[in-house]
Amino acid sequence: MYKTHGSHWGAFEARAQDNRVVDIRPLAGDPDPSPILGGMAEGVHHDCRVKAPAIREGWLKHRDRARGGGRFVEVPWDEALDIVAEELRRVKDAHGNEAIFAGSYGWSSAGRFHHAKTQMQRFLNCFGGYTAQKHSYSLAAGLAILPHIVGDLAPLRGLTSWASIAEATDTLVAFGGIPIRNTQVEPGGTASHTTVPWLKKLAARGTHVVSITPLRNDTPDFLNPEWIAPRPNTDVALMLGLAHTLVSEDLHNPHFLAAHAVGGEQFLAYVMGGADGQAKSADWAADICDVPADTIRTLARRMAAGRTMIATSYSLQRGDHGEQTFWMTMALACLLGQIGLPGGGFGFGYGSMHGQGNPVPKMPSLTHSAGTNPTGSFIPVARVTDLLLNPGGEYDFDGERRTYPDTKLIYWCGGNPFHHHQDLNRLLDGWRRPDTVIVNEPWWTPTAKLADIVLPATTTLERNDIGHSSRDRFLVAMKQIVTPQFQSKNDFDIFRGLAQRLDIEAAFTEGRDEDAWLRHLYDQAREGAGPLANRMPDFDAFWEQGILELDAPEKPHVVYEGFRADPAANPLPTPSGRFEIFSETIAGFGYDDCPGHPVWREPAEWLGGQTAKTWPLHLISNQPKHKLHSQLDFVGPSRAAKQDGREPVFLSPGDARARSIQDGDLVRLFNGRGETLAVAVISDDVRDGVAQLPTGAWFDPADWAGSSSLERHGNPNVLTLDKGTSKLGQGPISHTTLVEVEKFNGQAESPEPFRVPEVVVLPAAE
């Protein structure tokens, strides 16, 4: 019998036989299901599952910090939980709760109850708190800048819908493209992948799409896009060149600026050269971007001639000074003056995830509360290594001067920082500083291999849950397909066991088990759904039904429509009530790397800088096509896409020829931070001067016990720069990375990213 279930890459039906998952099939009504589903069944039963609680022998016997070396010892659950509880209590008593770092960043489950990060944070909040992470690796710079310049996250969370764009947009200018590989995924999942059908409506209407990205395939061919390929990290300069053309040719809308924005005078003085003596003309931008000036001028004229939507991808703000990309997008849209019109204005993240631009009903998101962190302690999300290496160090963040706490214990669950963090060799050094690292994990990921205590967690198919996204109109009954495999436990049950030992069980569980929590969360959402509540049956009927579809709004959503019509009656939640092209607040921070209006600042590494003489290729480490981040890297489509067990790196024909590299050659990517091996694929879709190595390969250093050894699997984050975007956002800048690539002629060891460490059972003490 097939049962409904869900994942971040889509809802599906699954069938088991003899407690093994034997088939997974997408929902019949999904117009564009994700092939990532193909690896899920194998993943449940794979040899790299963590099969029992395991403690690194060196830590168990000597409390050493030699993570990555030595074997693990299998221990009974009760003993493992006793040890973890004792260690948590020791650190709290000796150093305070701030010494527990538990950001636990990750996308472990589409289920809203068995969400590993939430379960961990709820448990630790009941325990007195911890040091958390603020914002996300996807959007840290954007999340920092938007509240200052538009007042909230409307251009992220309430985008103008695809329906409006399909009906009204003449020109869609996509900085970063519209990469449909990313639209397989939505936090909480979806039962109907609709991005491609919407884009085909744009194509049928004849919308002109301009894809501005170093990668041609960032936008699908069926849109017949115009491809403009600037140097990476120069989009702000290109936008400034567009702005200069609009103003100098009197194509901008001064009336919109006067009524709906503040700071236009200061910004235009900068654009036209009055502020610093340098006009930001198309010719100026052309020298920086390596895009012809006539191309820039022609695009500006096209944008002013019809209804234009400016779509900027999340990826742009994951570069040095990433805040400027979002700020400049808003400023450029203000100059055009089409914000609040159907199909016009700006938005962030179209193509970055499935839900962006979806028509969705308004209802409260179905979420499990983590509660409040009593310590209030946090770090910017991507400053993990700085935290670990610099206890007591001071740093600037969003107008505050802050101090890193002294971390004694890391507790990670539901994520893999040795996938998504930058400069992994530096992280490895920091990871060995705390006394203890504890991980809840279904598989022997790199993070699990580098832990002291590993507790085996269930996969999503081994438990009941509810799938839902605030940007989707479906609720999915995620029904248990098989019982917990090996000795694995749900994260909820792991933390309940710890809570019992620490005398906080009542606060953590509120007297509810899994079933009671699912009913409670569903009923809460139903009670807050307003008119939609009539479409929501009681819990038992929903569970029997499996999939609940709510009605989408009939009218296409247009962000800022009310503000455009009457800015006095519908002000923005900014200090001025308007778009802040100049922000007095940000200017008051006095940051040299993020002044009071959008500016071009040279990145720390880029193809126009001095560093390019040594490292002449710009690394683009985009999201992968065959997996979500590093999830399911070891099975299904992801493993099939590897070549000789390694990730492919895409090079232009010219760059490959200059290095005598042939298609299929084993190559070494390297810079001053690290080196990795990959297999060359020569592609016309990559701009000259760019090496494209998608993220997601499990970290596989040749020497696990050491540091800075050759990474054998194709993980780009051994190369990326670990620096904040600016003092304002302190976001990651993985897309600001220069490298060199050469044919590898040495003796290459076979990669072993999915090798399970040695786990032994010690004889019982007499």
PDB file of C-alpha atoms in Angstrom, residues 605-727:
ATOM      1  CA  GLU A 605      39.001  38.840  -4.991  1.00  0.00           C
ATOM      2  CA  TRP A 606      37.798  39.428  -8.566  1.00  0.00           C
ATOM      3  CA  LEU A 607      38.981  39.143 -12.140  1.00  0.00           C
ATOM      4  CA  GLY A 608      39.746  42.862 -12.345  1.00  0.00           C
ATOM      5  CA  GLY A 609      41.996  42.868  -9.286  1.00  0.00           C
ATOM      6  CA  GLN A 610      45.642  42.135  -8.563  1.00  0.00           C
ATOM      7  CA  THR A 611      44.881  38.700  -7.110  1.00  0.00           C
ATOM      8  CA  ALA A 612      43.758  37.513 -10.547  1.00  0.00           C
ATOM      9  CA  LYS A 613      47.375  37.597 -11.724  1.00  0.00           C
ATOM     10  CA  THR A 614      48.026  34.606  -9.448  1.00  0.00           C
ATOM     11  CA  TRP A 615      44.587  32.971  -9.444  1.00  0.00           C
ATOM     12  CA  PRO A 616      43.085  33.828 -12.854  1.00  0.00           C
ATOM     13  CA  LEU A 617      39.760  31.947 -12.680  1.00  0.00           C
ATOM     14  CA  HIS A 618      36.683  32.977 -10.713  1.00  0.00           C
ATOM     15  CA  LEU A 619      35.063  30.034  -8.944  1.00  0.00           C
ATOM     16  CA  ILE A 620      31.269  29.807  -9.093  1.00  0.00           C
ATOM     17  CA  SER A 621      30.023  27.262  -6.538  1.00  0.00           C
ATOM     18  CA  ASN A 622      26.334  27.292  -7.358  1.00  0.00           C
ATOM     19  CA  GLN A 623      23.606  25.018  -6.015  1.00  0.00           C
ATOM     20  CA  PRO A 624      23.716  21.482  -7.439  1.00  0.00           C
ATOM     21  CA  LYS A 625      21.196  20.010  -9.860  1.00  0.00           C
ATOM     22  CA  HIS A 626      21.092  16.458  -8.534  1.00  0.00           C
ATOM     23  CA  LYS A 627      20.669  16.982  -4.783  1.00  0.00           C
ATOM     24  CA  LEU A 628      19.668  19.516  -2.147  1.00  0.00           C
ATOM     25  CA  HIS A 629      22.896  20.959  -0.756  1.00  0.00           C
ATOM     26  CA  SER A 630      24.777  17.793   0.303  1.00  0.00           C
ATOM     27  CA  GLN A 631      21.708  15.668   1.056  1.00  0.00           C
ATOM     28  CA  LEU A 632      21.646  12.245  -0.633  1.00  0.00           C
ATOM     29  CA  ASP A 633      25.055  12.855  -2.194  1.00  0.00           C
ATOM     30  CA  PHE A 634      25.788   9.148  -1.748  1.00  0.00           C
ATOM     31  CA  VAL A 635      22.832   7.704  -3.704  1.00  0.00           C
ATOM     32  CA  GLY A 636      20.614   8.107  -6.733  1.00  0.00           C
ATOM     33  CA  PRO A 637      20.929  11.026  -9.159  1.00  0.00           C
ATOM     34  CA  SER A 638      23.802  12.680  -7.286  1.00  0.00           C
ATOM     35  CA  ARG A 639      26.053   9.639  -7.306  1.00  0.00           C
ATOM     36  CA  ALA A 640      25.153   8.910 -10.943  1.00  0.00           C
ATOM     37  CA  ALA A 641      26.194  12.440 -11.973  1.00  0.00           C
ATOM     38  CA  LYS A 642      29.729  12.028 -10.634  1.00  0.00           C
ATOM     39  CA  GLN A 643      32.582  11.059 -12.923  1.00  0.00           C
ATOM     40  CA  ASP A 644      34.958   8.449 -11.556  1.00  0.00           C
ATOM     41  CA  GLY A 645      33.468   9.170  -8.150  1.00  0.00           C
ATOM     42  CA  ARG A 646      34.205  12.909  -8.293  1.00  0.00           C
ATOM     43  CA  GLU A 647      32.268  16.069  -9.031  1.00  0.00           C
ATOM     44  CA  PRO A 648      32.558  17.683 -12.471  1.00  0.00           C
ATOM     45  CA  VAL A 649      34.022  21.165 -12.888  1.00  0.00           C
ATOM     46  CA  PHE A 650      32.826  23.130 -15.912  1.00  0.00           C
ATOM     47  CA  LEU A 651      35.317  25.214 -17.907  1.00  0.00           C
ATOM     48  CA  SER A 652      34.995  27.279 -21.066  1.00  0.00           C
ATOM     49  CA  PRO A 653      36.690  25.904 -24.197  1.00  0.00           C
ATOM     50  CA  GLY A 654      39.167  28.789 -24.173  1.00  0.00           C
ATOM     51  CA  ASP A 655      40.215  28.318 -20.560  1.00  0.00           C
ATOM     52  CA  ALA A 656      40.537  24.557 -21.024  1.00  0.00           C
ATOM     53  CA  ARG A 657      42.603  24.968 -24.179  1.00  0.00           C
ATOM     54  CA  ALA A 658      44.948  27.449 -22.485  1.00  0.00           C
ATOM     55  CA  ARG A 659      45.668  24.795 -19.836  1.00  0.00           C
ATOM     56  CA  SER A 660      45.861  21.784 -22.191  1.00  0.00           C
ATOM     57  CA  ILE A 661      42.848  20.289 -20.425  1.00  0.00           C
ATOM     58  CA  GLN A 662      40.640  17.820 -22.274  1.00  0.00           C
ATOM     59  CA  ASP A 663      37.083  16.818 -21.498  1.00  0.00           C
ATOM     60  CA  GLY A 664      37.172  14.114 -18.809  1.00  0.00           C
ATOM     61  CA  ASP A 665      40.641  14.989 -17.468  1.00  0.00           C
ATOM     62  CA  LEU A 666      41.268  14.833 -13.746  1.00  0.00           C
ATOM     63  CA  VAL A 667      42.114  18.378 -12.656  1.00  0.00           C
ATOM     64  CA  ARG A 668      43.252  20.151  -9.512  1.00  0.00           C
ATOM     65  CA  LEU A 669      41.570  23.374  -8.422  1.00  0.00           C
ATOM     66  CA  PHE A 670      43.701  25.319  -5.956  1.00  0.00           C
ATOM     67  CA  ASN A 671      44.482  28.625  -4.297  1.00  0.00           C
ATOM     68  CA  GLY A 672      46.151  29.765  -1.096  1.00  0.00           C
ATOM     69  CA  ARG A 673      43.422  28.218   1.068  1.00  0.00           C
ATOM     70  CA  GLY A 674      43.138  24.692  -0.275  1.00  0.00           C
ATOM     71  CA  GLU A 675      42.997  22.285  -3.176  1.00  0.00           C
ATOM     72  CA  THR A 676      40.499  19.794  -4.544  1.00  0.00           C
ATOM     73  CA  LEU A 677      40.239  17.291  -7.377  1.00  0.00           C
ATOM     74  CA  ALA A 678      37.438  17.251  -9.944  1.00  0.00           C
ATOM     75  CA  VAL A 679      36.783  16.014 -13.467  1.00  0.00           C
ATOM     76  CA  ALA A 680      36.843  18.581 -16.271  1.00  0.00           C
ATOM     77  CA  VAL A 681      33.780  19.140 -18.429  1.00  0.00           C
ATOM     78  CA  ILE A 682      34.252  21.630 -21.261  1.00  0.00           C
ATOM     79  CA  SER A 683      31.149  23.731 -21.784  1.00  0.00           C
ATOM     80  CA  ASP A 684      30.024  26.665 -23.909  1.00  0.00           C
ATOM     81  CA  ASP A 685      27.661  27.604 -21.077  1.00  0.00           C
ATOM     82  CA  VAL A 686      30.497  29.013 -18.956  1.00  0.00           C
ATOM     83  CA  ARG A 687      31.994  32.462 -19.438  1.00  0.00           C
ATOM     84  CA  ASP A 688      35.735  32.696 -20.050  1.00  0.00           C
ATOM     85  CA  GLY A 689      37.581  33.243 -16.787  1.00  0.00           C
ATOM     86  CA  VAL A 690      35.108  31.181 -14.754  1.00  0.00           C
ATOM     87  CA  ALA A 691      35.293  27.697 -13.241  1.00  0.00           C
ATOM     88  CA  GLN A 692      31.928  26.275 -12.192  1.00  0.00           C
ATOM     89  CA  LEU A 693      32.062  23.652  -9.425  1.00  0.00           C
ATOM     90  CA  PRO A 694      28.635  23.150  -7.798  1.00  0.00           C
ATOM     91  CA  THR A 695      28.401  22.587  -4.072  1.00  0.00           C
ATOM     92  CA  GLY A 696      27.292  19.412  -2.334  1.00  0.00           C
ATOM     93  CA  ALA A 697      30.197  16.966  -2.515  1.00  0.00           C
ATOM     94  CA  TRP A 698      30.855  15.424   0.889  1.00  0.00           C
ATOM     95  CA  PHE A 699      34.160  16.700   2.264  1.00  0.00           C
ATOM     96  CA  ASP A 700      36.841  14.037   1.736  1.00  0.00           C
ATOM     97  CA  PRO A 701      40.345  15.141   2.764  1.00  0.00           C
ATOM     98  CA  ALA A 702      43.231  12.795   2.106  1.00  0.00           C
ATOM     99  CA  ASP A 703      44.240  13.158   5.774  1.00  0.00           C
ATOM    100  CA  TRP A 704      41.268  13.286   8.131  1.00  0.00           C
ATOM    101  CA  ALA A 705      43.440  13.677  11.210  1.00  0.00           C
ATOM    102  CA  GLY A 706      45.470  16.573   9.831  1.00  0.00           C
ATOM    103  CA  SER A 707      44.582  19.847   8.158  1.00  0.00           C
ATOM    104  CA  SER A 708      44.950  21.449   4.724  1.00  0.00           C
ATOM    105  CA  SER A 709      45.327  18.142   2.892  1.00  0.00           C
ATOM    106  CA  LEU A 710      44.162  17.512  -0.665  1.00  0.00           C
ATOM    107  CA  GLU A 711      40.366  17.213  -0.865  1.00  0.00           C
ATOM    108  CA  ARG A 712      39.619  14.317  -3.220  1.00  0.00           C
ATOM    109  CA  HIS A 713      35.915  14.608  -4.016  1.00  0.00           C
ATOM    110  CA  GLY A 714      35.336  18.057  -5.537  1.00  0.00           C
ATOM    111  CA  ASN A 715      34.147  20.124  -2.570  1.00  0.00           C
ATOM    112  CA  PRO A 716      34.514  23.805  -3.576  1.00  0.00           C
ATOM    113  CA  ASN A 717      34.410  25.087  -0.007  1.00  0.00           C
ATOM    114  CA  VAL A 718      38.018  24.126   0.627  1.00  0.00           C
ATOM    115  CA  LEU A 719      38.730  27.037  -1.738  1.00  0.00           C
ATOM    116  CA  THR A 720      36.184  29.692  -0.761  1.00  0.00           C
ATOM    117  CA  LEU A 721      36.954  32.822   1.239  1.00  0.00           C
ATOM    118  CA  ASP A 722      35.678  32.964   4.830  1.00  0.00           C
ATOM    119  CA  LYS A 723      35.003  36.681   5.247  1.00  0.00           C
ATOM    120  CA  GLY A 724      31.877  38.697   6.000  1.00  0.00           C
ATOM    121  CA  THR A 725      30.042  40.603   3.269  1.00  0.00           C
ATOM    122  CA  SER A 726      30.385  43.803   5.302  1.00  0.00           C
ATOM    123  CA  LYS A 727      30.128  45.018   8.870  1.00  0.00           C
TER     124      LYS A 727
END
